PDB file of C-alpha atoms in Angstrom:
ATOM      1  CA  MET A  21     105.314  -8.968 174.558  1.00 70.00           C
ATOM      2  CA  LYS A  22     103.942  -9.902 171.485  1.00 91.00           C
ATOM      3  CA  ALA A  23     101.620  -7.030 169.518  1.00 92.00           C
ATOM      4  CA  ASP A  24      99.291 -10.030 168.851  1.00 93.00           C
ATOM      5  CA  VAL A  25      98.568 -10.405 172.349  1.00 95.00           C
ATOM      6  CA  ILE A  26      98.572  -6.350 172.990  1.00 96.00           C
ATOM      7  CA  LEU A  27      95.965  -6.531 171.109  1.00 97.00           C
ATOM      8  CA  LEU A  28      93.774  -9.338 172.147  1.00 96.00           C
ATOM      9  CA  LEU A  29      93.754  -7.936 175.377  1.00 97.00           C
ATOM     10  CA  TRP A  30      92.757  -4.281 173.769  1.00 98.00           C
ATOM     11  CA  LEU A  31      89.779  -6.635 172.146  1.00 98.00           C
ATOM     12  CA  LEU A  32      89.554  -8.259 175.820  1.00 97.00           C
ATOM     13  CA  LEU A  33      89.418  -4.741 177.766  1.00 98.00           C
ATOM     14  CA  VAL A  34      86.373  -3.424 175.108  1.00 98.00           C
ATOM     15  CA  THR A  35      84.365  -6.770 175.613  1.00 97.00           C
ATOM     16  CA  VAL A  36      83.876  -6.174 179.034  1.00 96.00           C
ATOM     17  CA  TYR A  37      83.636  -2.256 179.069  1.00 95.00           C
ATOM     18  CA  ASP A  38      81.098  -2.694 175.994  1.00 95.00           C
ATOM     19  CA  PHE A  39      79.184  -5.047 178.197  1.00 91.00           C
ATOM     20  CA  ARG A  40      79.298  -3.655 181.224  1.00 91.00           C
ATOM     21  CA  GLU A  41      78.563  -0.327 180.350  1.00 91.00           C
ATOM     22  CA  ARG A  42      77.440  -0.032 177.025  1.00 90.00           C
ATOM     23  CA  ARG A  43      79.550   1.989 175.218  1.00 92.00           C
ATOM     24  CA  VAL A  44      83.430   2.083 174.707  1.00 95.00           C
ATOM     25  CA  PRO A  45      85.740   5.510 176.600  1.00 96.00           C
ATOM     26  CA  ASN A  46      87.575   7.329 174.348  1.00 97.00           C
ATOM     27  CA  TRP A  47      90.321   6.298 176.048  1.00 97.00           C
ATOM     28  CA  LEU A  48      90.075   2.659 175.499  1.00 98.00           C
ATOM     29  CA  VAL A  49      89.995   3.416 171.848  1.00 98.00           C
ATOM     30  CA  LEU A  50      92.756   5.998 171.735  1.00 98.00           C
ATOM     31  CA  ALA A  51      94.769   3.822 173.258  1.00 98.00           C
ATOM     32  CA  GLY A  52      94.207   0.717 170.634  1.00 98.00           C
ATOM     33  CA  ALA A  53      94.894   3.754 168.026  1.00 98.00           C
ATOM     34  CA  VAL A  54      98.083   4.348 169.121  1.00 98.00           C
ATOM     35  CA  MET A  55      98.787   0.553 169.897  1.00 97.00           C
ATOM     36  CA  ALA A  56      97.880  -0.150 166.025  1.00 97.00           C
ATOM     37  CA  LEU A  57      99.745   2.857 164.888  1.00 97.00           C
ATOM     38  CA  ALA A  58     102.679   1.671 167.500  1.00 97.00           C
ATOM     39  CA  ALA A  59     102.945  -1.689 165.664  1.00 96.00           C
ATOM     40  CA  LEU A  60     103.258  -0.437 161.820  1.00 97.00           C
ATOM     41  CA  ALA A  61     105.971   2.268 163.086  1.00 96.00           C
ATOM     42  CA  PHE A  62     107.985  -0.877 164.348  1.00 96.00           C
ATOM     43  CA  GLY A  63     107.806  -3.226 161.425  1.00 94.00           C
ATOM     44  CA  ILE A  64     105.384  -5.363 164.476  1.00 95.00           C
ATOM     45  CA  GLN A  65     101.935  -5.171 163.223  1.00 94.00           C
ATOM     46  CA  PRO A  66     100.754  -9.115 163.748  1.00 92.00           C
ATOM     47  CA  LEU A  67      97.961  -8.903 160.731  1.00 90.00           C
ATOM     48  CA  GLY A  68     101.296  -8.599 158.169  1.00 91.00           C
ATOM     49  CA  ILE A  69      99.486  -5.169 156.848  1.00 94.00           C
ATOM     50  CA  ASN A  70     100.953  -2.261 155.879  1.00 96.00           C
ATOM     51  CA  TRP A  71     100.191   1.005 155.710  1.00 96.00           C
ATOM     52  CA  THR A  72      98.359   1.489 152.956  1.00 96.00           C
ATOM     53  CA  PHE A  73      95.640  -0.989 153.889  1.00 96.00           C
ATOM     54  CA  ALA A  74      95.947   0.151 157.965  1.00 97.00           C
ATOM     55  CA  LEU A  75      94.804   3.137 156.735  1.00 97.00           C
ATOM     56  CA  LEU A  76      92.568   2.649 154.532  1.00 97.00           C
ATOM     57  CA  GLY A  77      90.137  -0.224 157.417  1.00 97.00           C
ATOM     58  CA  ALA A  78      90.808   2.735 159.540  1.00 98.00           C
ATOM     59  CA  GLY A  79      88.798   4.615 156.617  1.00 98.00           C
ATOM     60  CA  VAL A  80      86.273   2.445 156.040  1.00 97.00           C
ATOM     61  CA  GLY A  81      85.454   1.047 159.782  1.00 97.00           C
ATOM     62  CA  PHE A  82      84.792   4.771 160.712  1.00 97.00           C
ATOM     63  CA  GLY A  83      82.863   5.797 157.710  1.00 97.00           C
ATOM     64  CA  PHE A  84      80.304   3.023 157.485  1.00 95.00           C
ATOM     65  CA  LEU A  85      78.994   3.108 161.326  1.00 96.00           C
ATOM     66  CA  LEU A  86      79.220   7.226 160.865  1.00 97.00           C
ATOM     67  CA  LEU A  87      76.414   6.167 158.401  1.00 96.00           C
ATOM     68  CA  PHE A  88      74.457   4.231 161.195  1.00 94.00           C
ATOM     69  CA  TYR A  89      75.235   6.649 163.969  1.00 95.00           C
ATOM     70  CA  ALA A  90      73.542   9.491 162.124  1.00 95.00           C
ATOM     71  CA  PHE A  91      70.694   7.691 162.612  1.00 93.00           C
ATOM     72  CA  GLY A  92      70.783   7.634 165.840  1.00 90.00           C
ATOM     73  CA  LEU A  93      71.101   2.945 165.234  1.00 89.00           C
ATOM     74  CA  MET A  94      74.780   2.805 166.919  1.00 91.00           C
ATOM     75  CA  GLY A  95      77.038   4.878 169.641  1.00 92.00           C
ATOM     76  CA  ALA A  96      79.789   6.779 168.934  1.00 94.00           C
ATOM     77  CA  GLY A  97      81.733   4.681 171.323  1.00 95.00           C
ATOM     78  CA  ASP A  98      81.049   1.957 168.202  1.00 96.00           C
ATOM     79  CA  VAL A  99      82.408   4.247 165.524  1.00 97.00           C
ATOM     80  CA  LYS A 100      85.464   5.013 166.685  1.00 98.00           C
ATOM     81  CA  PHE A 101      86.361   1.658 168.241  1.00 98.00           C
ATOM     82  CA  ALA A 102      85.680   0.513 164.533  1.00 98.00           C
ATOM     83  CA  GLY A 103      88.191   2.889 163.023  1.00 98.00           C
ATOM     84  CA  ALA A 104      90.711   1.863 165.657  1.00 98.00           C
ATOM     85  CA  LEU A 105      90.472  -1.690 164.628  1.00 98.00           C
ATOM     86  CA  GLY A 106      90.531  -0.323 161.207  1.00 97.00           C
ATOM     87  CA  LEU A 107      93.845   0.067 161.739  1.00 97.00           C
ATOM     88  CA  TRP A 108      95.290  -3.428 163.226  1.00 97.00           C
ATOM     89  CA  VAL A 109      93.001  -5.506 160.952  1.00 97.00           C
ATOM     90  CA  GLY A 110      93.403  -3.863 157.489  1.00 96.00           C
ATOM     91  CA  LEU A 111      90.513  -3.583 154.691  1.00 94.00           C
ATOM     92  CA  SER A 112      89.915  -6.323 153.559  1.00 92.00           C
ATOM     93  CA  ALA A 113      89.289  -8.664 156.575  1.00 94.00           C
ATOM     94  CA  LEU A 114      86.443  -5.839 158.246  1.00 95.00           C
ATOM     95  CA  ALA A 115      83.694  -7.547 155.973  1.00 94.00           C
ATOM     96  CA  PRO A 116      84.187 -10.684 157.935  1.00 95.00           C
ATOM     97  CA  ILE A 117      84.324  -8.899 160.668  1.00 97.00           C
ATOM     98  CA  TRP A 118      81.057  -7.156 160.285  1.00 96.00           C
ATOM     99  CA  ILE A 119      79.228  -9.674 159.104  1.00 96.00           C
ATOM    100  CA  ALA A 120      79.945 -11.864 162.331  1.00 97.00           C
ATOM    101  CA  ALA A 121      79.950  -9.141 164.940  1.00 97.00           C
ATOM    102  CA  SER A 122      76.237  -8.310 162.747  1.00 96.00           C
ATOM    103  CA  LEU A 123      74.583 -11.661 163.128  1.00 97.00           C
ATOM    104  CA  MET A 124      76.144 -11.753 166.574  1.00 97.00           C
ATOM    105  CA  ALA A 125      74.052  -8.563 167.300  1.00 95.00           C
ATOM    106  CA  CYS A 126      71.123  -9.587 165.494  1.00 94.00           C
ATOM    107  CA  ILE A 127      70.964 -12.624 167.421  1.00 94.00           C
ATOM    108  CA  HIS A 128      71.257 -10.689 171.307  1.00 90.00           C
ATOM    109  CA  SER A 129      68.378  -8.082 169.848  1.00 88.00           C
ATOM    110  CA  VAL A 130      66.000 -11.717 169.130  1.00 89.00           C
ATOM    111  CA  LEU A 131      66.885 -12.964 172.262  1.00 87.00           C
ATOM    112  CA  TRP A 132      66.004 -10.174 173.717  1.00 82.00           C
ATOM    113  CA  LEU A 133      62.823  -9.297 172.292  1.00 82.00           C
ATOM    114  CA  ALA A 134      61.966 -12.565 172.638  1.00 81.00           C
ATOM    115  CA  LEU A 135      62.701 -12.795 176.522  1.00 78.00           C
ATOM    116  CA  LYS A 136      60.962  -9.507 177.241  1.00 75.00           C
ATOM    117  CA  ARG A 137      57.613 -10.779 175.747  1.00 76.00           C
ATOM    118  CA  TRP A 138      58.137 -13.771 178.425  1.00 72.00           C
ATOM    119  CA  PRO A 139      56.686 -12.739 181.643  1.00 66.00           C
ATOM    120  CA  CYS A 140      58.737 -15.738 183.623  1.00 66.00           C
ATOM    121  CA  PHE A 141      62.208 -14.978 181.380  1.00 63.00           C
ATOM    122  CA  SER A 142      62.094 -11.101 181.905  1.00 63.00           C
ATOM    123  CA  ARG A 143      64.477 -10.482 184.407  1.00 61.00           C
ATOM    124  CA  LEU A 144      67.505 -12.062 181.807  1.00 65.00           C
ATOM    125  CA  ALA A 145      65.580 -10.205 179.297  1.00 60.00           C
ATOM    126  CA  PHE A 146      66.892  -7.570 181.954  1.00 59.00           C
ATOM    127  CA  LEU A 147      70.284  -8.890 181.693  1.00 62.00           C
ATOM    128  CA  LEU A 148      70.679  -8.364 177.458  1.00 66.00           C
ATOM    129  CA  VAL A 149      69.959  -4.769 178.418  1.00 68.00           C
ATOM    130  CA  GLY A 150      73.221  -4.173 180.831  1.00 66.00           C
ATOM    131  CA  PRO A 151      73.059  -0.572 182.737  1.00 61.00           C
ATOM    132  CA  SER A 152      70.004   1.546 182.951  1.00 56.00           C
ATOM    133  CA  PRO A 153      71.209   5.528 181.987  1.00 53.00           C
ATOM    134  CA  THR A 154      71.054   7.913 184.472  1.00 52.00           C
ATOM    135  CA  PHE A 155      69.566  10.879 183.817  1.00 46.00           C
ATOM    136  CA  GLU A 156      70.620  14.533 185.321  1.00 50.00           C
ATOM    137  CA  SER A 157      67.590  17.614 185.497  1.00 49.00           C
ATOM    138  CA  GLY A 158      67.547  19.200 182.326  1.00 52.00           C
ATOM    139  CA  ALA A 159      69.908  16.750 180.267  1.00 51.00           C
ATOM    140  CA  PRO A 160      68.716  15.733 177.394  1.00 51.00           C
ATOM    141  CA  THR A 161      67.580  12.308 177.613  1.00 51.00           C
ATOM    142  CA  ARG A 162      68.848   8.794 174.935  1.00 57.00           C
ATOM    143  CA  ARG A 163      67.902   5.865 174.250  1.00 62.00           C
ATOM    144  CA  PRO A 164      68.892   3.059 176.237  1.00 66.00           C
ATOM    145  CA  ARG A 165      71.603   0.781 174.539  1.00 72.00           C
ATOM    146  CA  ILE A 166      70.377  -3.024 174.131  1.00 81.00           C
ATOM    147  CA  VAL A 167      73.376  -3.858 172.086  1.00 90.00           C
ATOM    148  CA  PRO A 168      76.764  -4.140 172.716  1.00 93.00           C
ATOM    149  CA  TYR A 169      78.248  -3.961 169.332  1.00 96.00           C
ATOM    150  CA  ALA A 170      82.051  -3.073 169.475  1.00 97.00           C
ATOM    151  CA  ALA A 171      82.045  -6.024 171.759  1.00 97.00           C
ATOM    152  CA  TYR A 172      80.336  -7.613 169.460  1.00 97.00           C
ATOM    153  CA  LEU A 173      83.291  -6.428 166.896  1.00 98.00           C
ATOM    154  CA  ALA A 174      85.442  -7.136 169.146  1.00 98.00           C
ATOM    155  CA  LEU A 175      84.877 -10.940 169.910  1.00 97.00           C
ATOM    156  CA  ALA A 176      84.717 -11.068 166.263  1.00 98.00           C
ATOM    157  CA  THR A 177      87.867  -9.516 165.429  1.00 97.00           C
ATOM    158  CA  ALA A 178      89.403 -12.287 167.774  1.00 96.00           C
ATOM    159  CA  ALA A 179      87.883 -15.270 166.052  1.00 95.00           C
ATOM    160  CA  TRP A 180      89.307 -14.514 162.849  1.00 95.00           C
ATOM    161  CA  MET A 181      92.455 -13.661 164.287  1.00 92.00           C
ATOM    162  CA  VAL A 182      92.382 -17.170 165.167  1.00 88.00           C
ATOM    163  CA  TRP A 183      90.218 -19.271 162.488  1.00 86.00           C
ATOM    164  CA  GLY A 184      89.714 -16.641 159.790  1.00 72.00           C
ATOM    165  CA  ARG A 185      93.224 -16.518 158.506  1.00 64.00           C
ATOM    166  CA  GLN A 186      94.534 -19.421 158.557  1.00 57.00           C
ATOM    167  CA  SER A 187      93.306 -20.290 155.032  1.00 50.00           C
TER     168      SER A 187
END
């Protein structure tokens, strides 16, 4: 199986999982990071980046989104996914991917806010929120995750792989 197919399958899994559960599990992030490192080690990296750009991409991807996590604006899975994604795409691709993903997340949020305010569309707004968090007695409550940002990062990466690298 070619490494670009593996990358696309991983992105698909992350997208589906994040849209359905509003979280990205550690095993899925770790699997993507291990596959990216293996592709680098065996010289089959699908985007043609080297170790330096991959490690810089991982560091910047993780570090930049860590700031949003620190302010409670993003989940930890999104941050870890951005680090693993940086291993695949490298530093130079992160900016266009972030911009596209942030635009999609913005549209998601605006659509949710608009639909939530109109009584006839409140069920559609509920679909944009995702599953309700389950709370156990004594467990700290957390805010619901409205925007599946890792899914939008994955979709933006897939789009970038198809259209963005052709120049």
